[in-house]
Amino acid sequence: MNALRRIWEHFEEGFIAFLLATMTLVTFVYVVLNNLYTVFYSLGDNWPAASEPAFAIGDSIMGMAQAMTWSSSLTKALFGWLIFFGLSYGVRTAGHIGVDALVKLASKPVQRFIGVIACLCCLTYAGLLAVASFEWINTLMIAQIGAEDLGHFGIMQWHIGLIVPVGFALVFIRFAEILVRILMNRQTGLGLADEAAEAIKLTEHEEDKP
C-alpha cells in the first residue's frame, strides 16, 4: 500500500522525466545523424584511398537522418503530453501562482470557505473540459486519422490527443484531494504559490550572504 501511495504521489514526476528523456534522446540522435554524415563525406574527399567506404557510410547515415523526419512530430506530441502532466503536477505541488492577498486578511474559517468555493470552481472547470475533450477524442477514434509523420507507425491523432482528457482528469483528481484536505482542516486554501512571499524570501537570502 505504501509503495502504491508513493507511486501515486510521484506519478506526474515519473512521466515528466520519461517524456523529457525521450524528447532529449530523439532530438540528440537526429542532430547527430544530420551532422555525422558530413564527416565521412569530408573524409572521402580528403583521403581518396578510403573514399568508397567513407562515402558509403556517409550515404547510409544520411539515409537514416532523412528517415527520421518523424522526430519533429514526435517531439511536439511529447511536449503536448508534458504540458498536461505539468498542469496536474503544478496543482499537486502548489506550483501555480495564486492571487490571495485579500483572502489572507480574512479569518481562518472565511479563508477555508473561500478555499472550498474556489476548489469547487476548479473542479467544475476541470470536469467540464475532461468530458468535452473525451467527446473530441471519441470523434477522432471514429475517424481514425493518422498523426502527422507518425501515421505509418500506426499512431493515430487520438493517441496523441488522449492526453487532454487524461490531463484534465488528473487535474480534477488533484483538486479533489485539495478539497478533502480543506474539509478535514488540513489546509485553508488551494495552497497555490505565493510569488510575493517567495520574492521576499529570496531577498532575505541574498541579504544574509556575506
C-alpha positions as protocol buffer text, in pm:
chain_id: "A"
residue {
  index: 1
  type: MET
  ca { x: 0 y: 0 z: 0 }
}
residue {
  index: 2
  type: ASN
  ca { x: 281 y: 241 z: 89 }
}
residue {
  index: 3
  type: ALA
  ca { x: 454 y: 161 z: -241 }
}
residue {
  index: 4
  type: LEU
  ca { x: 135 y: 238 z: -437 }
}
residue {
  index: 5
  type: ARG
  ca { x: 93 y: 559 z: -240 }
}
residue {
  index: 6
  type: ARG
  ca { x: 447 y: 670 z: -324 }
}
residue {
  index: 7
  type: ILE
  ca { x: 389 y: 590 z: -692 }
}
residue {
  index: 8
  type: TRP
  ca { x: 69 y: 793 z: -694 }
}
residue {
  index: 9
  type: GLU
  ca { x: 233 y: 1085 z: -512 }
}
residue {
  index: 10
  type: HIS
  ca { x: 510 y: 1097 z: -774 }
}
residue {
  index: 11
  type: PHE
  ca { x: 305 y: 987 z: -1075 }
}
residue {
  index: 12
  type: GLU
  ca { x: 347 y: 1312 z: -1268 }
}
residue {
  index: 13
  type: GLU
  ca { x: 720 y: 1338 z: -1196 }
}
residue {
  index: 14
  type: GLY
  ca { x: 779 y: 993 z: -1339 }
}
residue {
  index: 15
  type: PHE
  ca { x: 600 y: 1068 z: -1665 }
}
residue {
  index: 16
  type: ILE
  ca { x: 757 y: 1414 z: -1694 }
}
residue {
  index: 17
  type: ALA
  ca { x: 1104 y: 1264 z: -1650 }
}
residue {
  index: 18
  type: PHE
  ca { x: 1027 y: 995 z: -1909 }
}
residue {
  index: 19
  type: LEU
  ca { x: 892 y: 1248 z: -2160 }
}
residue {
  index: 20
  type: LEU
  ca { x: 1190 y: 1482 z: -2115 }
}
residue {
  index: 21
  type: ALA
  ca { x: 1435 y: 1194 z: -2151 }
}
residue {
  index: 22
  type: THR
  ca { x: 1263 y: 1067 z: -2468 }
}
residue {
  index: 23
  type: MET
  ca { x: 1247 y: 1414 z: -2624 }
}
residue {
  index: 24
  type: THR
  ca { x: 1614 y: 1472 z: -2547 }
}
residue {
  index: 25
  type: LEU
  ca { x: 1723 y: 1135 z: -2682 }
}
residue {
  index: 26
  type: VAL
  ca { x: 1525 y: 1163 z: -3007 }
}
residue {
  index: 27
  type: THR
  ca { x: 1647 y: 1519 z: -3070 }
}
residue {
  index: 28
  type: PHE
  ca { x: 2007 y: 1423 z: -2986 }
}
residue {
  index: 29
  type: VAL
  ca { x: 2008 y: 1127 z: -3226 }
}
residue {
  index: 30
  type: TYR
  ca { x: 1852 y: 1335 z: -3504 }
}
residue {
  index: 31
  type: VAL
  ca { x: 2106 y: 1618 z: -3464 }
}
residue {
  index: 32
  type: VAL
  ca { x: 2399 y: 1374 z: -3452 }
}
residue {
  index: 33
  type: LEU
  ca { x: 2286 y: 1194 z: -3768 }
}
residue {
  index: 34
  type: ASN
  ca { x: 2235 y: 1525 z: -3951 }
}
residue {
  index: 35
  type: ASN
  ca { x: 2591 y: 1630 z: -3877 }
}
residue {
  index: 36
  type: LEU
  ca { x: 2777 y: 1300 z: -3876 }
}
residue {
  index: 37
  type: TYR
  ca { x: 2745 y: 1211 z: -4246 }
}
residue {
  index: 38
  type: THR
  ca { x: 2933 y: 1526 z: -4344 }
}
residue {
  index: 39
  type: VAL
  ca { x: 3233 y: 1394 z: -4150 }
}
residue {
  index: 40
  type: PHE
  ca { x: 3251 y: 1085 z: -4371 }
}
residue {
  index: 41
  type: TYR
  ca { x: 3198 y: 1287 z: -4688 }
}
residue {
  index: 42
  type: SER
  ca { x: 3487 y: 1513 z: -4586 }
}
residue {
  index: 43
  type: LEU
  ca { x: 3697 y: 1207 z: -4506 }
}
residue {
  index: 44
  type: GLY
  ca { x: 3626 y: 1061 z: -4850 }
}
residue {
  index: 45
  type: ASP
  ca { x: 3716 y: 1388 z: -5022 }
}
residue {
  index: 46
  type: ASN
  ca { x: 4044 y: 1427 z: -4834 }
}
residue {
  index: 47
  type: TRP
  ca { x: 4150 y: 1060 z: -4831 }
}
residue {
  index: 48
  type: PRO
  ca { x: 4100 y: 908 z: -5177 }
}
residue {
  index: 49
  type: ALA
  ca { x: 4210 y: 561 z: -5065 }
}
residue {
  index: 50
  type: ALA
  ca { x: 3915 y: 539 z: -4826 }
}
residue {
  index: 51
  type: SER
  ca { x: 3669 y: 738 z: -5036 }
}
residue {
  index: 52
  type: GLU
  ca { x: 3450 y: 443 z: -5135 }
}
residue {
  index: 53
  type: PRO
  ca { x: 3375 y: 309 z: -4783 }
}
residue {
  index: 54
  type: ALA
  ca { x: 3360 y: 663 z: -4640 }
}
residue {
  index: 55
  type: PHE
  ca { x: 3103 y: 773 z: -4897 }
}
residue {
  index: 56
  type: ALA
  ca { x: 2905 y: 452 z: -4840 }
}
residue {
  index: 57
  type: ILE
  ca { x: 2892 y: 515 z: -4465 }
}
residue {
  index: 58
  type: GLY
  ca { x: 2802 y: 879 z: -4525 }
}
residue {
  index: 59
  type: ASP
  ca { x: 2518 y: 779 z: -4758 }
}
residue {
  index: 60
  type: SER
  ca { x: 2391 y: 530 z: -4501 }
}
residue {
  index: 61
  type: ILE
  ca { x: 2393 y: 786 z: -4219 }
}
residue {
  index: 62
  type: MET
  ca { x: 2227 y: 1049 z: -4438 }
}
residue {
  index: 63
  type: GLY
  ca { x: 1958 y: 797 z: -4528 }
}
residue {
  index: 64
  type: MET
  ca { x: 1891 y: 734 z: -4159 }
}
residue {
  index: 65
  type: ALA
  ca { x: 1873 y: 1110 z: -4095 }
}
residue {
  index: 66
  type: GLN
  ca { x: 1626 y: 1158 z: -4379 }
}
residue {
  index: 67
  type: ALA
  ca { x: 1417 y: 868 z: -4247 }
}
residue {
  index: 68
  type: MET
  ca { x: 1384 y: 1045 z: -3912 }
}
residue {
  index: 69
  type: THR
  ca { x: 1150 y: 1314 z: -4043 }
}
residue {
  index: 70
  type: TRP
  ca { x: 906 y: 1185 z: -3781 }
}
residue {
  index: 71
  type: SER
  ca { x: 1129 y: 1306 z: -3496 }
}
residue {
  index: 72
  type: SER
  ca { x: 993 y: 1662 z: -3505 }
}
residue {
  index: 73
  type: SER
  ca { x: 631 y: 1542 z: -3491 }
}
residue {
  index: 74
  type: LEU
  ca { x: 711 y: 1301 z: -3209 }
}
residue {
  index: 75
  type: THR
  ca { x: 886 y: 1572 z: -3010 }
}
residue {
  index: 76
  type: LYS
  ca { x: 589 y: 1809 z: -3050 }
}
residue {
  index: 77
  type: ALA
  ca { x: 349 y: 1533 z: -2941 }
}
residue {
  index: 78
  type: LEU
  ca { x: 559 y: 1452 z: -2634 }
}
residue {
  index: 79
  type: PHE
  ca { x: 579 y: 1822 z: -2550 }
}
residue {
  index: 80
  type: GLY
  ca { x: 199 y: 1837 z: -2556 }
}
residue {
  index: 81
  type: TRP
  ca { x: 185 y: 1546 z: -2312 }
}
residue {
  index: 82
  type: LEU
  ca { x: 446 y: 1722 z: -2099 }
}
residue {
  index: 83
  type: ILE
  ca { x: 225 y: 2032 z: -2073 }
}
residue {
  index: 84
  type: PHE
  ca { x: -78 y: 1843 z: -1943 }
}
residue {
  index: 85
  type: PHE
  ca { x: 118 y: 1635 z: -1694 }
}
residue {
  index: 86
  type: GLY
  ca { x: 275 y: 1964 z: -1586 }
}
residue {
  index: 87
  type: LEU
  ca { x: -72 y: 2107 z: -1517 }
}
residue {
  index: 88
  type: SER
  ca { x: -150 y: 1826 z: -1275 }
}
residue {
  index: 89
  type: TYR
  ca { x: 198 y: 1843 z: -1124 }
}
residue {
  index: 90
  type: GLY
  ca { x: 157 y: 2217 z: -1064 }
}
residue {
  index: 91
  type: VAL
  ca { x: -171 y: 2162 z: -879 }
}
residue {
  index: 92
  type: ARG
  ca { x: -25 y: 1888 z: -661 }
}
residue {
  index: 93
  type: THR
  ca { x: 294 y: 2076 z: -572 }
}
residue {
  index: 94
  type: ALA
  ca { x: 134 y: 2423 z: -541 }
}
residue {
  index: 95
  type: GLY
  ca { x: 333 y: 2537 z: -841 }
}
residue {
  index: 96
  type: HIS
  ca { x: 60 y: 2759 z: -987 }
}
residue {
  index: 97
  type: ILE
  ca { x: 65 y: 3122 z: -880 }
}
residue {
  index: 98
  type: GLY
  ca { x: -229 y: 3237 z: -670 }
}
residue {
  index: 99
  type: VAL
  ca { x: -364 y: 3587 z: -604 }
}
residue {
  index: 100
  type: ASP
  ca { x: -491 y: 3572 z: -248 }
}
residue {
  index: 101
  type: ALA
  ca { x: -367 y: 3889 z: -76 }
}
residue {
  index: 102
  type: LEU
  ca { x: -722 y: 3990 z: 24 }
}
residue {
  index: 103
  type: VAL
  ca { x: -818 y: 3636 z: 121 }
}
residue {
  index: 104
  type: LYS
  ca { x: -533 y: 3617 z: 371 }
}
residue {
  index: 105
  type: LEU
  ca { x: -675 y: 3922 z: 552 }
}
residue {
  index: 106
  type: ALA
  ca { x: -984 y: 3722 z: 643 }
}
residue {
  index: 107
  type: SER
  ca { x: -1020 y: 3483 z: 938 }
}
residue {
  index: 108
  type: LYS
  ca { x: -930 y: 3116 z: 902 }
}
residue {
  index: 109
  type: PRO
  ca { x: -1295 y: 2997 z: 873 }
}
residue {
  index: 110
  type: VAL
  ca { x: -1359 y: 3253 z: 598 }
}
residue {
  index: 111
  type: GLN
  ca { x: -1037 y: 3152 z: 421 }
}
residue {
  index: 112
  type: ARG
  ca { x: -1147 y: 2791 z: 440 }
}
residue {
  index: 113
  type: PHE
  ca { x: -1492 y: 2876 z: 299 }
}
residue {
  index: 114
  type: ILE
  ca { x: -1339 y: 3072 z: 11 }
}
residue {
  index: 115
  type: GLY
  ca { x: -1098 y: 2783 z: -48 }
}
residue {
  index: 116
  type: VAL
  ca { x: -1390 y: 2539 z: -78 }
}
residue {
  index: 117
  type: ILE
  ca { x: -1571 y: 2766 z: -326 }
}
residue {
  index: 118
  type: ALA
  ca { x: -1253 y: 2816 z: -531 }
}
residue {
  index: 119
  type: CYS
  ca { x: -1183 y: 2443 z: -529 }
}
residue {
  index: 120
  type: LEU
  ca { x: -1538 y: 2363 z: -644 }
}
residue {
  index: 121
  type: CYS
  ca { x: -1498 y: 2613 z: -930 }
}
residue {
  index: 122
  type: CYS
  ca { x: -1171 y: 2447 z: -1032 }
}
residue {
  index: 123
  type: LEU
  ca { x: -1330 y: 2102 z: -1013 }
}
residue {
  index: 124
  type: THR
  ca { x: -1618 y: 2220 z: -1232 }
}
residue {
  index: 125
  type: TYR
  ca { x: -1378 y: 2366 z: -1486 }
}
residue {
  index: 126
  type: ALA
  ca { x: -1155 y: 2056 z: -1498 }
}
residue {
  index: 127
  type: GLY
  ca { x: -1455 y: 1824 z: -1510 }
}
residue {
  index: 128
  type: LEU
  ca { x: -1623 y: 2008 z: -1799 }
}
residue {
  index: 129
  type: LEU
  ca { x: -1302 y: 2015 z: -2003 }
}
residue {
  index: 130
  type: ALA
  ca { x: -1233 y: 1648 z: -1930 }
}
residue {
  index: 131
  type: VAL
  ca { x: -1580 y: 1546 z: -2053 }
}
residue {
  index: 132
  type: ALA
  ca { x: -1570 y: 1776 z: -2358 }
}
residue {
  index: 133
  type: SER
  ca { x: -1221 y: 1661 z: -2458 }
}
residue {
  index: 134
  type: PHE
  ca { x: -1323 y: 1297 z: -2417 }
}
residue {
  index: 135
  type: GLU
  ca { x: -1605 y: 1355 z: -2668 }
}
residue {
  index: 136
  type: TRP
  ca { x: -1349 y: 1510 z: -2904 }
}
residue {
  index: 137
  type: ILE
  ca { x: -1122 y: 1208 z: -2865 }
}
residue {
  index: 138
  type: ASN
  ca { x: -1416 y: 976 z: -2930 }
}
residue {
  index: 139
  type: THR
  ca { x: -1475 y: 1158 z: -3260 }
}
residue {
  index: 140
  type: LEU
  ca { x: -1108 y: 1116 z: -3354 }
}
residue {
  index: 141
  type: MET
  ca { x: -1125 y: 745 z: -3267 }
}
residue {
  index: 142
  type: ILE
  ca { x: -1417 y: 701 z: -3505 }
}
residue {
  index: 143
  type: ALA
  ca { x: -1240 y: 896 z: -3781 }
}
residue {
  index: 144
  type: GLN
  ca { x: -914 y: 701 z: -3737 }
}
residue {
  index: 145
  type: ILE
  ca { x: -698 y: 979 z: -3879 }
}
residue {
  index: 146
  type: GLY
  ca { x: -324 y: 913 z: -3874 }
}
residue {
  index: 147
  type: ALA
  ca { x: -95 y: 1153 z: -3690 }
}
residue {
  index: 148
  type: GLU
  ca { x: 130 y: 1380 z: -3897 }
}
residue {
  index: 149
  type: ASP
  ca { x: 451 y: 1193 z: -3998 }
}
residue {
  index: 150
  type: LEU
  ca { x: 363 y: 922 z: -3743 }
}
residue {
  index: 151
  type: GLY
  ca { x: 66 y: 757 z: -3911 }
}
residue {
  index: 152
  type: HIS
  ca { x: 283 y: 499 z: -4088 }
}
residue {
  index: 153
  type: PHE
  ca { x: 385 y: 374 z: -3741 }
}
residue {
  index: 154
  type: GLY
  ca { x: 20 y: 315 z: -3656 }
}
residue {
  index: 155
  type: ILE
  ca { x: -5 y: 625 z: -3438 }
}
residue {
  index: 156
  type: MET
  ca { x: -341 y: 799 z: -3472 }
}
residue {
  index: 157
  type: GLN
  ca { x: -434 y: 1154 z: -3382 }
}
residue {
  index: 158
  type: TRP
  ca { x: -643 y: 1030 z: -3093 }
}
residue {
  index: 159
  type: HIS
  ca { x: -339 y: 857 z: -2944 }
}
residue {
  index: 160
  type: ILE
  ca { x: -168 y: 1194 z: -2913 }
}
residue {
  index: 161
  type: GLY
  ca { x: -481 y: 1389 z: -2814 }
}
residue {
  index: 162
  type: LEU
  ca { x: -571 y: 1137 z: -2543 }
}
residue {
  index: 163
  type: ILE
  ca { x: -356 y: 1334 z: -2301 }
}
residue {
  index: 164
  type: VAL
  ca { x: -614 y: 1617 z: -2299 }
}
residue {
  index: 165
  type: PRO
  ca { x: -894 y: 1427 z: -2117 }
}
residue {
  index: 166
  type: VAL
  ca { x: -636 y: 1232 z: -1915 }
}
residue {
  index: 167
  type: GLY
  ca { x: -460 y: 1554 z: -1813 }
}
residue {
  index: 168
  type: PHE
  ca { x: -779 y: 1730 z: -1706 }
}
residue {
  index: 169
  type: ALA
  ca { x: -891 y: 1416 z: -1523 }
}
residue {
  index: 170
  type: LEU
  ca { x: -565 y: 1423 z: -1328 }
}
residue {
  index: 171
  type: VAL
  ca { x: -618 y: 1793 z: -1253 }
}
residue {
  index: 172
  type: PHE
  ca { x: -971 y: 1710 z: -1132 }
}
residue {
  index: 173
  type: ILE
  ca { x: -838 y: 1438 z: -901 }
}
residue {
  index: 174
  type: ARG
  ca { x: -566 y: 1666 z: -760 }
}
residue {
  index: 175
  type: PHE
  ca { x: -820 y: 1940 z: -684 }
}
residue {
  index: 176
  type: ALA
  ca { x: -1047 y: 1679 z: -527 }
}
residue {
  index: 177
  type: GLU
  ca { x: -759 y: 1584 z: -297 }
}
residue {
  index: 178
  type: ILE
  ca { x: -718 y: 1952 z: -204 }
}
residue {
  index: 179
  type: LEU
  ca { x: -1091 y: 1979 z: -131 }
}
residue {
  index: 180
  type: VAL
  ca { x: -1070 y: 1679 z: 102 }
}
residue {
  index: 181
  type: ARG
  ca { x: -777 y: 1835 z: 287 }
}
residue {
  index: 182
  type: ILE
  ca { x: -967 y: 2164 z: 325 }
}
residue {
  index: 183
  type: LEU
  ca { x: -1276 y: 1986 z: 460 }
}
residue {
  index: 184
  type: MET
  ca { x: -1053 y: 1792 z: 702 }
}
residue {
  index: 185
  type: ASN
  ca { x: -899 y: 2123 z: 822 }
}
residue {
  index: 186
  type: ARG
  ca { x: -554 y: 2021 z: 698 }
}
residue {
  index: 187
  type: GLN
  ca { x: -525 y: 2339 z: 488 }
}
residue {
  index: 188
  type: THR
  ca { x: -726 y: 2657 z: 440 }
}
residue {
  index: 189
  type: GLY
  ca { x: -691 y: 2734 z: 69 }
}
residue {
  index: 190
  type: LEU
  ca { x: -578 y: 2590 z: -261 }
}
residue {
  index: 191
  type: GLY
  ca { x: -216 y: 2604 z: -150 }
}
residue {
  index: 192
  type: LEU
  ca { x: -103 y: 2793 z: -459 }
}
residue {
  index: 193
  type: ALA
  ca { x: 236 y: 2954 z: -486 }
}
residue {
  index: 194
  type: ASP
  ca { x: 283 y: 3296 z: -329 }
}
residue {
  index: 195
  type: GLU
  ca { x: 511 y: 3487 z: -565 }
}
residue {
  index: 196
  type: ALA
  ca { x: 545 y: 3786 z: -329 }
}
residue {
  index: 197
  type: ALA
  ca { x: 644 y: 3564 z: -35 }
}
residue {
  index: 198
  type: GLU
  ca { x: 896 y: 3380 z: -249 }
}
residue {
  index: 199
  type: ALA
  ca { x: 1046 y: 3711 z: -363 }
}
residue {
  index: 200
  type: ILE
  ca { x: 1078 y: 3829 z: -2 }
}
residue {
  index: 201
  type: LYS
  ca { x: 1248 y: 3503 z: 99 }
}
residue {
  index: 202
  type: LEU
  ca { x: 1487 y: 3532 z: -193 }
}
residue {
  index: 203
  type: THR
  ca { x: 1571 y: 3892 z: -99 }
}
residue {
  index: 204
  type: GLU
  ca { x: 1634 y: 3795 z: 263 }
}
residue {
  index: 205
  type: HIS
  ca { x: 1853 y: 3507 z: 150 }
}
residue {
  index: 206
  type: GLU
  ca { x: 2059 y: 3742 z: -69 }
}
residue {
  index: 207
  type: GLU
  ca { x: 2095 y: 3990 z: 218 }
}
residue {
  index: 208
  type: ASP
  ca { x: 2220 y: 3715 z: 453 }
}
residue {
  index: 209
  type: LYS
  ca { x: 2503 y: 3629 z: 216 }
}
residue {
  index: 210
  type: PRO
  ca { x: 2845 y: 3766 z: 325 }
}
